[in-house]
mmCIF file of C-alpha atoms and ligand atoms in Angstrom:
data_model
loop_
_atom_site.group_PDB
_atom_site.id
_atom_site.type_symbol
_atom_site.label_atom_id
_atom_site.label_comp_id
_atom_site.label_asym_id
_atom_site.label_seq_id
_atom_site.Cartn_x
_atom_site.Cartn_y
_atom_site.Cartn_z
ATOM 1 C CA MET A 1200 -117.739 -3.624 -145.602
ATOM 2 C CA HIS A 1201 -115.165 -1.436 -143.831
ATOM 3 C CA LYS A 1202 -112.954 -2.939 -141.112
ATOM 4 C CA ILE A 1203 -110.910 -0.221 -139.481
ATOM 5 C CA LEU A 1204 -107.950 -0.889 -137.215
ATOM 6 C CA VAL A 1205 -106.868 2.010 -134.968
ATOM 7 C CA ILE A 1206 -103.379 1.579 -133.506
ATOM 8 C CA GLY A 1207 -102.635 3.827 -130.527
ATOM 9 C CA ALA A 1208 -106.354 4.457 -129.960
ATOM 10 C CA GLY A 1209 -105.872 5.382 -126.296
ATOM 11 C CA GLY A 1210 -103.761 8.481 -127.036
ATOM 12 C CA GLN A 1211 -104.829 12.112 -127.315
ATOM 13 C CA LEU A 1212 -105.883 11.938 -130.987
ATOM 14 C CA GLY A 1213 -106.981 8.293 -130.912
ATOM 15 C CA THR A 1214 -109.456 8.840 -128.097
ATOM 16 C CA GLU A 1215 -111.480 11.280 -130.218
ATOM 17 C CA LEU A 1216 -110.780 9.925 -133.698
ATOM 18 C CA THR A 1217 -111.881 6.393 -132.762
ATOM 19 C CA LYS A 1218 -115.231 7.728 -131.544
ATOM 20 C CA ALA A 1219 -115.682 9.705 -134.778
ATOM 21 C CA LEU A 1220 -114.869 6.601 -136.855
ATOM 22 C CA VAL A 1221 -117.486 4.616 -134.932
ATOM 23 C CA ASN A 1222 -120.020 7.412 -135.472
ATOM 24 C CA THR A 1223 -119.247 7.355 -139.200
ATOM 25 C CA TYR A 1224 -118.824 3.635 -139.931
ATOM 26 C CA GLY A 1225 -120.596 1.895 -137.016
ATOM 27 C CA SER A 1226 -119.181 0.102 -133.985
ATOM 28 C CA ASP A 1227 -118.814 -3.280 -135.762
ATOM 29 C CA ALA A 1228 -116.465 -1.665 -138.284
ATOM 30 C CA VAL A 1229 -113.888 -0.357 -135.798
ATOM 31 C CA ILE A 1230 -111.300 -2.161 -133.652
ATOM 32 C CA ALA A 1231 -109.512 0.076 -131.152
ATOM 33 C CA THR A 1232 -106.060 -1.120 -130.104
ATOM 34 C CA ASP A 1233 -103.379 0.204 -127.803
ATOM 35 C CA PHE A 1234 -100.324 -1.310 -126.145
ATOM 36 C CA GLN A 1235 -101.721 -0.191 -122.788
ATOM 37 C CA GLU A 1236 -104.493 -2.428 -121.466
ATOM 38 C CA SER A 1237 -105.355 0.366 -119.000
ATOM 39 C CA VAL A 1238 -107.044 2.498 -121.702
ATOM 40 C CA LYS A 1239 -109.595 -0.250 -122.405
ATOM 41 C CA SER A 1240 -112.218 1.480 -120.231
ATOM 42 C CA LYS A 1241 -112.361 4.363 -122.764
ATOM 43 C CA PHE A 1242 -113.796 2.009 -125.391
ATOM 44 C CA THR A 1243 -117.207 1.038 -124.101
ATOM 45 C CA TYR A 1244 -118.660 1.687 -127.571
ATOM 46 C CA CYS A 1245 -116.491 -0.578 -129.757
ATOM 47 C CA ARG A 1246 -114.157 -3.552 -129.521
ATOM 48 C CA PHE A 1247 -110.764 -3.083 -127.892
ATOM 49 C CA LYS A 1248 -107.654 -5.258 -128.107
ATOM 50 C CA THR A 1249 -104.207 -4.856 -126.623
ATOM 51 C CA LEU A 1250 -101.688 -4.557 -129.460
ATOM 52 C CA ASP A 1251 -98.033 -3.536 -129.619
ATOM 53 C CA VAL A 1252 -97.216 -2.210 -133.098
ATOM 54 C CA LEU A 1253 -93.602 -3.359 -132.619
ATOM 55 C CA ASP A 1254 -94.890 -6.962 -132.572
ATOM 56 C CA LYS A 1255 -95.295 -7.319 -136.331
ATOM 57 C CA ASP A 1256 -96.679 -10.860 -136.160
ATOM 58 C CA ALA A 1257 -99.400 -9.770 -133.733
ATOM 59 C CA VAL A 1258 -100.410 -6.903 -136.061
ATOM 60 C CA ALA A 1259 -100.355 -9.280 -139.064
ATOM 61 C CA ASN A 1260 -102.531 -11.825 -137.232
ATOM 62 C CA LEU A 1261 -105.088 -9.201 -136.298
ATOM 63 C CA ILE A 1262 -105.194 -7.839 -139.868
ATOM 64 C CA GLN A 1263 -105.768 -11.353 -141.198
ATOM 65 C CA GLU A 1264 -108.293 -12.483 -138.587
ATOM 66 C CA GLU A 1265 -110.376 -9.327 -138.854
ATOM 67 C CA GLN A 1266 -109.901 -8.806 -142.586
ATOM 68 C CA VAL A 1267 -108.887 -5.230 -141.940
ATOM 69 C CA THR A 1268 -109.455 -2.779 -144.819
ATOM 70 C CA GLN A 1269 -108.120 0.456 -143.275
ATOM 71 C CA VAL A 1270 -105.435 1.222 -140.693
ATOM 72 C CA TYR A 1271 -105.081 4.436 -138.656
ATOM 73 C CA HIS A 1272 -101.610 4.200 -137.155
ATOM 74 C CA LEU A 1273 -101.406 6.808 -134.383
ATOM 75 C CA ALA A 1274 -98.919 5.284 -131.914
ATOM 76 C CA ALA A 1275 -95.841 7.506 -131.486
ATOM 77 C CA ILE A 1276 -93.491 9.127 -129.006
ATOM 78 C CA LEU A 1277 -93.904 12.943 -129.192
ATOM 79 C CA SER A 1278 -91.261 15.668 -129.340
ATOM 80 C CA ALA A 1279 -90.453 16.356 -125.691
ATOM 81 C CA SER A 1280 -90.512 12.701 -124.562
ATOM 82 C CA GLY A 1281 -88.477 11.760 -127.616
ATOM 83 C CA GLU A 1282 -85.588 13.991 -126.551
ATOM 84 C CA LYS A 1283 -85.337 12.105 -123.250
ATOM 85 C CA ASN A 1284 -84.770 8.788 -125.014
ATOM 86 C CA PRO A 1285 -83.943 9.464 -128.684
ATOM 87 C CA LEU A 1286 -83.133 5.926 -129.792
ATOM 88 C CA GLN A 1287 -86.274 4.511 -128.226
ATOM 89 C CA ALA A 1288 -88.362 7.256 -129.913
ATOM 90 C CA TRP A 1289 -86.741 6.494 -133.266
ATOM 91 C CA ASP A 1290 -87.329 2.774 -132.817
ATOM 92 C CA ILE A 1291 -90.998 3.097 -131.849
ATOM 93 C CA ASN A 1292 -91.834 5.771 -134.422
ATOM 94 C CA MET A 1293 -90.008 4.223 -137.371
ATOM 95 C CA ARG A 1294 -90.332 0.499 -136.776
ATOM 96 C CA GLY A 1295 -94.032 0.939 -136.010
ATOM 97 C CA LEU A 1296 -94.652 2.809 -139.267
ATOM 98 C CA LEU A 1297 -92.601 0.383 -141.370
ATOM 99 C CA HIS A 1298 -94.535 -2.566 -139.922
ATOM 100 C CA VAL A 1299 -97.811 -0.902 -140.889
ATOM 101 C CA LEU A 1300 -96.646 0.051 -144.406
ATOM 102 C CA GLU A 1301 -95.203 -3.379 -145.073
ATOM 103 C CA LEU A 1302 -98.343 -5.165 -143.837
ATOM 104 C CA ALA A 1303 -100.507 -2.772 -145.869
ATOM 105 C CA ARG A 1304 -98.567 -3.829 -148.959
ATOM 106 C CA GLU A 1305 -98.665 -7.525 -148.099
ATOM 107 C CA TYR A 1306 -102.357 -7.709 -147.171
ATOM 108 C CA LYS A 1307 -103.520 -5.124 -149.739
ATOM 109 C CA ILE A 1308 -105.020 -2.812 -147.117
ATOM 110 C CA GLU A 1309 -107.240 -0.293 -148.920
ATOM 111 C CA LYS A 1310 -106.131 2.846 -147.059
ATOM 112 C CA VAL A 1311 -103.680 3.837 -144.335
ATOM 113 C CA PHE A 1312 -103.649 7.037 -142.249
ATOM 114 C CA TRP A 1313 -100.511 8.187 -140.458
ATOM 115 C CA PRO A 1314 -100.060 11.554 -138.730
ATOM 116 C CA SER A 1315 -96.989 13.682 -139.379
ATOM 117 C CA SER A 1316 -96.312 16.988 -137.628
ATOM 118 C CA ILE A 1317 -95.151 20.598 -137.844
ATOM 119 C CA ALA A 1318 -92.022 19.143 -136.182
ATOM 120 C CA VAL A 1319 -90.738 18.218 -139.674
ATOM 121 C CA PHE A 1320 -89.794 21.900 -140.045
ATOM 122 C CA GLY A 1321 -86.680 23.329 -138.439
ATOM 123 C CA PRO A 1322 -84.769 26.509 -137.670
ATOM 124 C CA ASN A 1323 -84.010 27.163 -141.344
ATOM 125 C CA SER A 1324 -87.605 26.739 -142.518
ATOM 126 C CA PRO A 1325 -89.587 29.947 -143.128
ATOM 127 C CA LYS A 1326 -91.111 30.936 -139.789
ATOM 128 C CA THR A 1327 -94.470 32.297 -140.935
ATOM 129 C CA ASN A 1328 -96.989 30.987 -143.433
ATOM 130 C CA THR A 1329 -94.605 28.048 -143.928
ATOM 131 C CA PRO A 1330 -95.307 26.498 -147.350
ATOM 132 C CA GLN A 1331 -95.931 22.819 -148.111
ATOM 133 C CA ASP A 1332 -92.553 22.372 -149.791
ATOM 134 C CA ALA A 1333 -90.466 24.573 -147.481
ATOM 135 C CA PHE A 1334 -86.903 23.580 -146.634
ATOM 136 C CA LYS A 1335 -86.883 21.235 -143.634
ATOM 137 C CA ASN A 1336 -84.105 20.620 -141.105
ATOM 138 C CA PRO A 1337 -85.826 19.151 -138.021
ATOM 139 C CA THR A 1338 -83.727 19.187 -134.867
ATOM 140 C CA THR A 1339 -85.690 16.753 -132.664
ATOM 141 C CA VAL A 1340 -85.667 12.986 -133.010
ATOM 142 C CA TYR A 1341 -89.452 13.210 -133.273
ATOM 143 C CA GLY A 1342 -89.164 15.617 -136.219
ATOM 144 C CA ILE A 1343 -86.489 13.456 -137.842
ATOM 145 C CA SER A 1344 -88.710 10.384 -137.483
ATOM 146 C CA LYS A 1345 -91.658 12.263 -138.991
ATOM 147 C CA ILE A 1346 -89.739 13.557 -142.027
ATOM 148 C CA ALA A 1347 -88.266 10.087 -142.606
ATOM 149 C CA GLY A 1348 -91.754 8.626 -142.188
ATOM 150 C CA GLU A 1349 -93.132 11.031 -144.788
ATOM 151 C CA HIS A 1350 -90.522 9.822 -147.277
ATOM 152 C CA TRP A 1351 -91.393 6.199 -146.495
ATOM 153 C CA CYS A 1352 -95.103 6.881 -147.047
ATOM 154 C CA GLU A 1353 -94.338 8.470 -150.413
ATOM 155 C CA TYR A 1354 -92.057 5.535 -151.269
ATOM 156 C CA TYR A 1355 -94.707 2.920 -150.444
ATOM 157 C CA PHE A 1356 -97.252 4.823 -152.528
ATOM 158 C CA ASN A 1357 -94.939 5.289 -155.530
ATOM 159 C CA THR A 1358 -93.330 1.850 -155.433
ATOM 160 C CA PHE A 1359 -96.093 -0.450 -154.202
ATOM 161 C CA GLY A 1360 -99.261 1.605 -154.698
ATOM 162 C CA VAL A 1361 -100.108 1.641 -150.975
ATOM 163 C CA ASP A 1362 -102.825 4.290 -150.521
ATOM 164 C CA VAL A 1363 -101.286 5.997 -147.487
ATOM 165 C CA ARG A 1364 -102.446 9.490 -146.540
ATOM 166 C CA SER A 1365 -101.024 11.879 -143.988
ATOM 167 C CA LEU A 1366 -101.443 15.276 -142.307
ATOM 168 C CA ARG A 1367 -98.808 17.456 -140.651
ATOM 169 C CA PHE A 1368 -100.727 18.207 -137.476
ATOM 170 C CA PRO A 1369 -100.113 21.378 -135.504
ATOM 171 C CA GLY A 1370 -100.402 21.166 -131.697
ATOM 172 C CA LEU A 1371 -103.722 19.447 -130.986
ATOM 173 C CA ILE A 1372 -105.982 20.745 -128.242
ATOM 174 C CA GLY A 1373 -108.930 18.800 -126.885
ATOM 175 C CA HIS A 1374 -110.824 18.357 -123.648
ATOM 176 C CA LYS A 1375 -111.427 14.607 -123.666
ATOM 177 C CA SER A 1376 -107.899 13.436 -122.976
ATOM 178 C CA VAL A 1377 -104.685 15.048 -121.863
ATOM 179 C CA ALA A 1378 -101.726 15.401 -124.186
ATOM 180 C CA GLY A 1379 -98.610 13.390 -123.456
ATOM 181 C CA GLY A 1380 -94.988 14.306 -124.037
ATOM 182 C CA GLY A 1381 -95.335 17.104 -126.590
ATOM 183 C CA THR A 1382 -94.050 20.681 -126.793
ATOM 184 C CA THR A 1383 -97.550 22.043 -127.401
ATOM 185 C CA ASP A 1384 -99.092 20.274 -124.362
ATOM 186 C CA TYR A 1385 -99.206 23.517 -122.376
ATOM 187 C CA ALA A 1386 -102.196 24.615 -124.465
ATOM 188 C CA VAL A 1387 -104.190 21.646 -123.127
ATOM 189 C CA ASP A 1388 -102.926 21.758 -119.530
ATOM 190 C CA ILE A 1389 -103.692 25.478 -119.153
ATOM 191 C CA TYR A 1390 -107.465 24.885 -119.492
ATOM 192 C CA TYR A 1391 -107.461 22.241 -116.753
ATOM 193 C CA LYS A 1392 -105.703 24.660 -114.393
ATOM 194 C CA ALA A 1393 -108.125 27.488 -115.209
ATOM 195 C CA ILE A 1394 -111.151 25.272 -114.587
ATOM 196 C CA GLN A 1395 -109.733 24.153 -111.236
ATOM 197 C CA GLU A 1396 -109.184 27.837 -110.404
ATOM 198 C CA GLU A 1397 -105.451 27.327 -109.997
ATOM 199 C CA ASN A 1398 -102.625 29.396 -111.420
ATOM 200 C CA TYR A 1399 -100.627 28.086 -114.354
ATOM 201 C CA THR A 1400 -96.874 27.934 -114.843
ATOM 202 C CA CYS A 1401 -96.085 27.726 -118.539
ATOM 203 C CA PHE A 1402 -92.977 25.945 -119.826
ATOM 204 C CA LEU A 1403 -92.768 28.229 -122.888
ATOM 205 C CA LYS A 1404 -92.087 31.982 -123.042
ATOM 206 C CA GLU A 1405 -95.122 34.238 -123.255
ATOM 207 C CA GLY A 1406 -94.526 35.354 -126.850
ATOM 208 C CA THR A 1407 -93.831 31.969 -128.467
ATOM 209 C CA SER A 1408 -96.386 31.611 -131.262
ATOM 210 C CA LEU A 1409 -97.032 28.098 -132.553
ATOM 211 C CA PRO A 1410 -99.526 26.549 -134.978
ATOM 212 C CA MET A 1411 -102.379 24.853 -133.087
ATOM 213 C CA MET A 1412 -105.680 23.150 -133.869
ATOM 214 C CA TYR A 1413 -108.853 22.241 -131.991
ATOM 215 C CA MET A 1414 -109.347 18.489 -131.867
ATOM 216 C CA GLU A 1415 -112.704 18.602 -133.650
ATOM 217 C CA ASP A 1416 -110.982 20.212 -136.643
ATOM 218 C CA ALA A 1417 -108.184 17.612 -136.533
ATOM 219 C CA VAL A 1418 -110.706 14.759 -136.504
ATOM 220 C CA ASN A 1419 -112.722 16.313 -139.340
ATOM 221 C CA ALA A 1420 -109.570 16.877 -141.403
ATOM 222 C CA THR A 1421 -108.643 13.214 -140.989
ATOM 223 C CA LEU A 1422 -112.111 11.977 -141.970
ATOM 224 C CA GLN A 1423 -112.204 14.338 -144.970
ATOM 225 C CA LEU A 1424 -108.750 13.352 -146.187
ATOM 226 C CA MET A 1425 -109.563 9.653 -145.880
ATOM 227 C CA ALA A 1426 -112.915 10.050 -147.666
ATOM 228 C CA ALA A 1427 -111.416 11.986 -150.598
ATOM 229 C CA PRO A 1428 -111.013 10.120 -153.894
ATOM 230 C CA ALA A 1429 -107.447 8.858 -154.352
ATOM 231 C CA SER A 1430 -107.193 10.942 -157.535
ATOM 232 C CA ALA A 1431 -107.599 14.160 -155.485
ATOM 233 C CA ILE A 1432 -104.597 13.398 -153.260
ATOM 234 C CA THR A 1433 -101.589 15.093 -154.853
ATOM 235 C CA ILE A 1434 -99.383 14.951 -151.737
ATOM 236 C CA ARG A 1435 -98.245 11.491 -150.683
ATOM 237 C CA SER A 1436 -95.701 12.643 -148.102
ATOM 238 C CA SER A 1437 -97.958 14.678 -145.782
ATOM 239 C CA TYR A 1438 -100.223 17.723 -146.110
ATOM 240 C CA ASN A 1439 -99.612 21.017 -144.311
ATOM 241 C CA LEU A 1440 -102.655 21.729 -142.166
ATOM 242 C CA SER A 1441 -103.520 24.975 -140.422
ATOM 243 C CA GLY A 1442 -106.024 25.807 -137.699
ATOM 244 C CA MET A 1443 -104.901 28.828 -135.657
ATOM 245 C CA SER A 1444 -101.699 30.290 -134.238
ATOM 246 C CA PHE A 1445 -101.237 31.797 -130.784
ATOM 247 C CA SER A 1446 -98.713 32.356 -128.015
ATOM 248 C CA PRO A 1447 -99.046 31.402 -124.328
ATOM 249 C CA ARG A 1448 -99.953 35.014 -123.565
ATOM 250 C CA GLU A 1449 -102.750 35.004 -126.139
ATOM 251 C CA ILE A 1450 -104.343 31.755 -124.918
ATOM 252 C CA PHE A 1451 -104.031 33.024 -121.339
ATOM 253 C CA GLU A 1452 -105.859 36.232 -122.308
ATOM 254 C CA SER A 1453 -108.611 34.266 -124.047
ATOM 255 C CA ILE A 1454 -109.126 32.205 -120.858
ATOM 256 C CA GLN A 1455 -109.008 35.303 -118.664
ATOM 257 C CA LEU A 1456 -112.157 36.580 -120.391
ATOM 258 C CA HIS A 1457 -113.924 33.615 -118.713
ATOM 259 C CA TYR A 1458 -111.824 33.516 -115.511
ATOM 260 C CA PRO A 1459 -110.737 37.090 -114.688
ATOM 261 C CA ASP A 1460 -108.712 35.953 -111.627
ATOM 262 C CA PHE A 1461 -106.713 33.383 -113.579
ATOM 263 C CA SER A 1462 -102.974 34.087 -113.528
ATOM 264 C CA ILE A 1463 -99.919 32.748 -115.323
ATOM 265 C CA GLN A 1464 -96.147 32.674 -114.822
ATOM 266 C CA TYR A 1465 -93.524 31.659 -117.323
ATOM 267 C CA ALA A 1466 -90.722 29.211 -116.544
ATOM 268 C CA PRO A 1467 -89.335 28.097 -119.913
ATOM 269 C CA ASP A 1468 -87.571 24.718 -119.921
ATOM 270 C CA PHE A 1469 -85.960 22.527 -122.637
ATOM 271 C CA ARG A 1470 -89.206 22.579 -124.616
ATOM 272 C CA GLN A 1471 -88.594 26.267 -125.397
ATOM 273 C CA GLN A 1472 -85.604 25.262 -127.564
ATOM 274 C CA ILE A 1473 -87.839 22.843 -129.476
ATOM 275 C CA ALA A 1474 -90.598 25.439 -129.964
ATOM 276 C CA ASP A 1475 -88.044 27.990 -131.200
ATOM 277 C CA THR A 1476 -87.253 25.730 -134.178
ATOM 278 C CA TRP A 1477 -90.876 25.317 -135.290
ATOM 279 C CA PRO A 1478 -92.974 27.592 -137.522
ATOM 280 C CA ALA A 1479 -95.343 30.160 -136.042
ATOM 281 C CA SER A 1480 -97.942 29.654 -138.771
ATOM 282 C CA ILE A 1481 -98.573 27.228 -141.623
ATOM 283 C CA ASN A 1482 -99.726 27.636 -145.211
ATOM 284 C CA ASP A 1483 -102.238 24.878 -145.996
ATOM 285 C CA GLU A 1484 -103.423 26.018 -149.440
ATOM 286 C CA VAL A 1485 -102.685 22.623 -151.027
ATOM 287 C CA ALA A 1486 -105.012 20.806 -148.601
ATOM 288 C CA ARG A 1487 -107.648 23.469 -149.248
ATOM 289 C CA LYS A 1488 -107.368 23.042 -152.996
ATOM 290 C CA ASP A 1489 -107.081 19.242 -153.112
ATOM 291 C CA TRP A 1490 -109.828 18.129 -150.732
ATOM 292 C CA GLY A 1491 -111.586 21.284 -149.593
ATOM 293 C CA TRP A 1492 -110.023 21.713 -146.153
ATOM 294 C CA ARG A 1493 -111.207 24.629 -143.936
ATOM 295 C CA ALA A 1494 -110.702 24.854 -140.171
ATOM 296 C CA ALA A 1495 -113.826 25.823 -138.237
ATOM 297 C CA PHE A 1496 -112.354 26.915 -134.882
ATOM 298 C CA ASP A 1497 -110.306 29.964 -133.905
ATOM 299 C CA LEU A 1498 -108.914 30.747 -130.447
ATOM 300 C CA PRO A 1499 -112.017 32.450 -128.949
ATOM 301 C CA THR A 1500 -114.456 29.771 -130.176
ATOM 302 C CA MET A 1501 -112.142 26.966 -129.025
ATOM 303 C CA THR A 1502 -111.691 28.508 -125.575
ATOM 304 C CA SER A 1503 -115.449 28.972 -125.085
ATOM 305 C CA GLU A 1504 -116.173 25.409 -126.177
ATOM 306 C CA ILE A 1505 -113.450 23.775 -124.060
ATOM 307 C CA ILE A 1506 -114.399 25.729 -120.941
ATOM 308 C CA THR A 1507 -118.088 24.859 -121.383
ATOM 309 C CA LYS A 1508 -117.272 21.165 -121.858
ATOM 310 C CA LEU A 1509 -114.795 20.956 -118.971
ATOM 311 C CA ARG A 1510 -117.245 22.718 -116.640
ATOM 312 C CA SER A 1511 -119.959 20.215 -117.536
ATOM 313 C CA TYR A 1512 -117.665 17.258 -116.711
ATOM 314 C CA ILE A 1513 -116.699 18.778 -113.396
ATOM 315 C CA HIS A 1514 -120.324 19.409 -112.472
ATOM 316 C CA LYS A 1515 -121.185 15.799 -113.210
ATOM 317 C CA ILE A 1516 -118.542 14.515 -110.726
HETATM 318 N N1 LIG B 954 -97.921 18.232 -130.563
HETATM 319 C C1 LIG B 954 -96.686 17.664 -131.024
HETATM 320 C C2 LIG B 954 -95.591 17.883 -130.057
HETATM 321 O O1 LIG B 954 -95.622 18.886 -129.393
HETATM 322 C C3 LIG B 954 -96.311 18.267 -132.344
HETATM 323 O O2 LIG B 954 -96.686 17.402 -133.348
HETATM 324 O O3 LIG B 954 -94.695 17.100 -129.998
#
């Protein structure tokens, strides 16, 4: 019997991944947790508990009481927020992960999922079709915490046999929850503005191409990776994962096909410097070969789907 603990379930990825885990394994098998009690209302379909991953004893107690078999550890401070308080971001991102890895070892958790990011790459990494093993010199505290975290995951696998699996997510774009504190958040916010028939001011320059992914693809990639036999997983740091790549101008143009009066201005801020250090596109051939990964959504299909979904929510209000 599976018992799945989701840490950080109220965040952008957690909101959709938790639902998919319940659909796959049943509501009795999933416990959603978040340090914010306020997100509890999202989880009408499974159990919810308040949990701070920095409180190791509380995580240990929950693992023991519930006889947890899998952990999805999603709680993190993203790139833009991290630059505002670097030491806090380091502390939350690293201490949280080390608690989970250590408890996984101690309580013999069957499988752990932890997301890494394209932020592990840096200005000296190849800019396009960036390979799995490319040189990495991340410049944000978020990227530094993710590359360190990847090494820790590999260490816990090699040294203690902890079955931890990870994906380097591109910018994730969904319609069920807003993004928080990332450099790629503009690609979520822009749809909300279009739907409300407002103009959008983008914090990146119009030509800045970044790797992105529709949330449904990100959720499917996670489920596929976690369902793969351990023998198929050749990467124990984190897999490159690719969905699509586009610039602010290109996403704007895809939305304009649905909203011809929609307009955009560009007012780049400190997030432009972060974006400039990241790849424009990612080579994910290892994920494709190892566990059969293929993204389903491109920019036009994602835009059509998000606009249809957002319109239906607005009409229900
Ligand atoms: N979406 C993340 C960010 O912008 C990248 O992993 O910080």
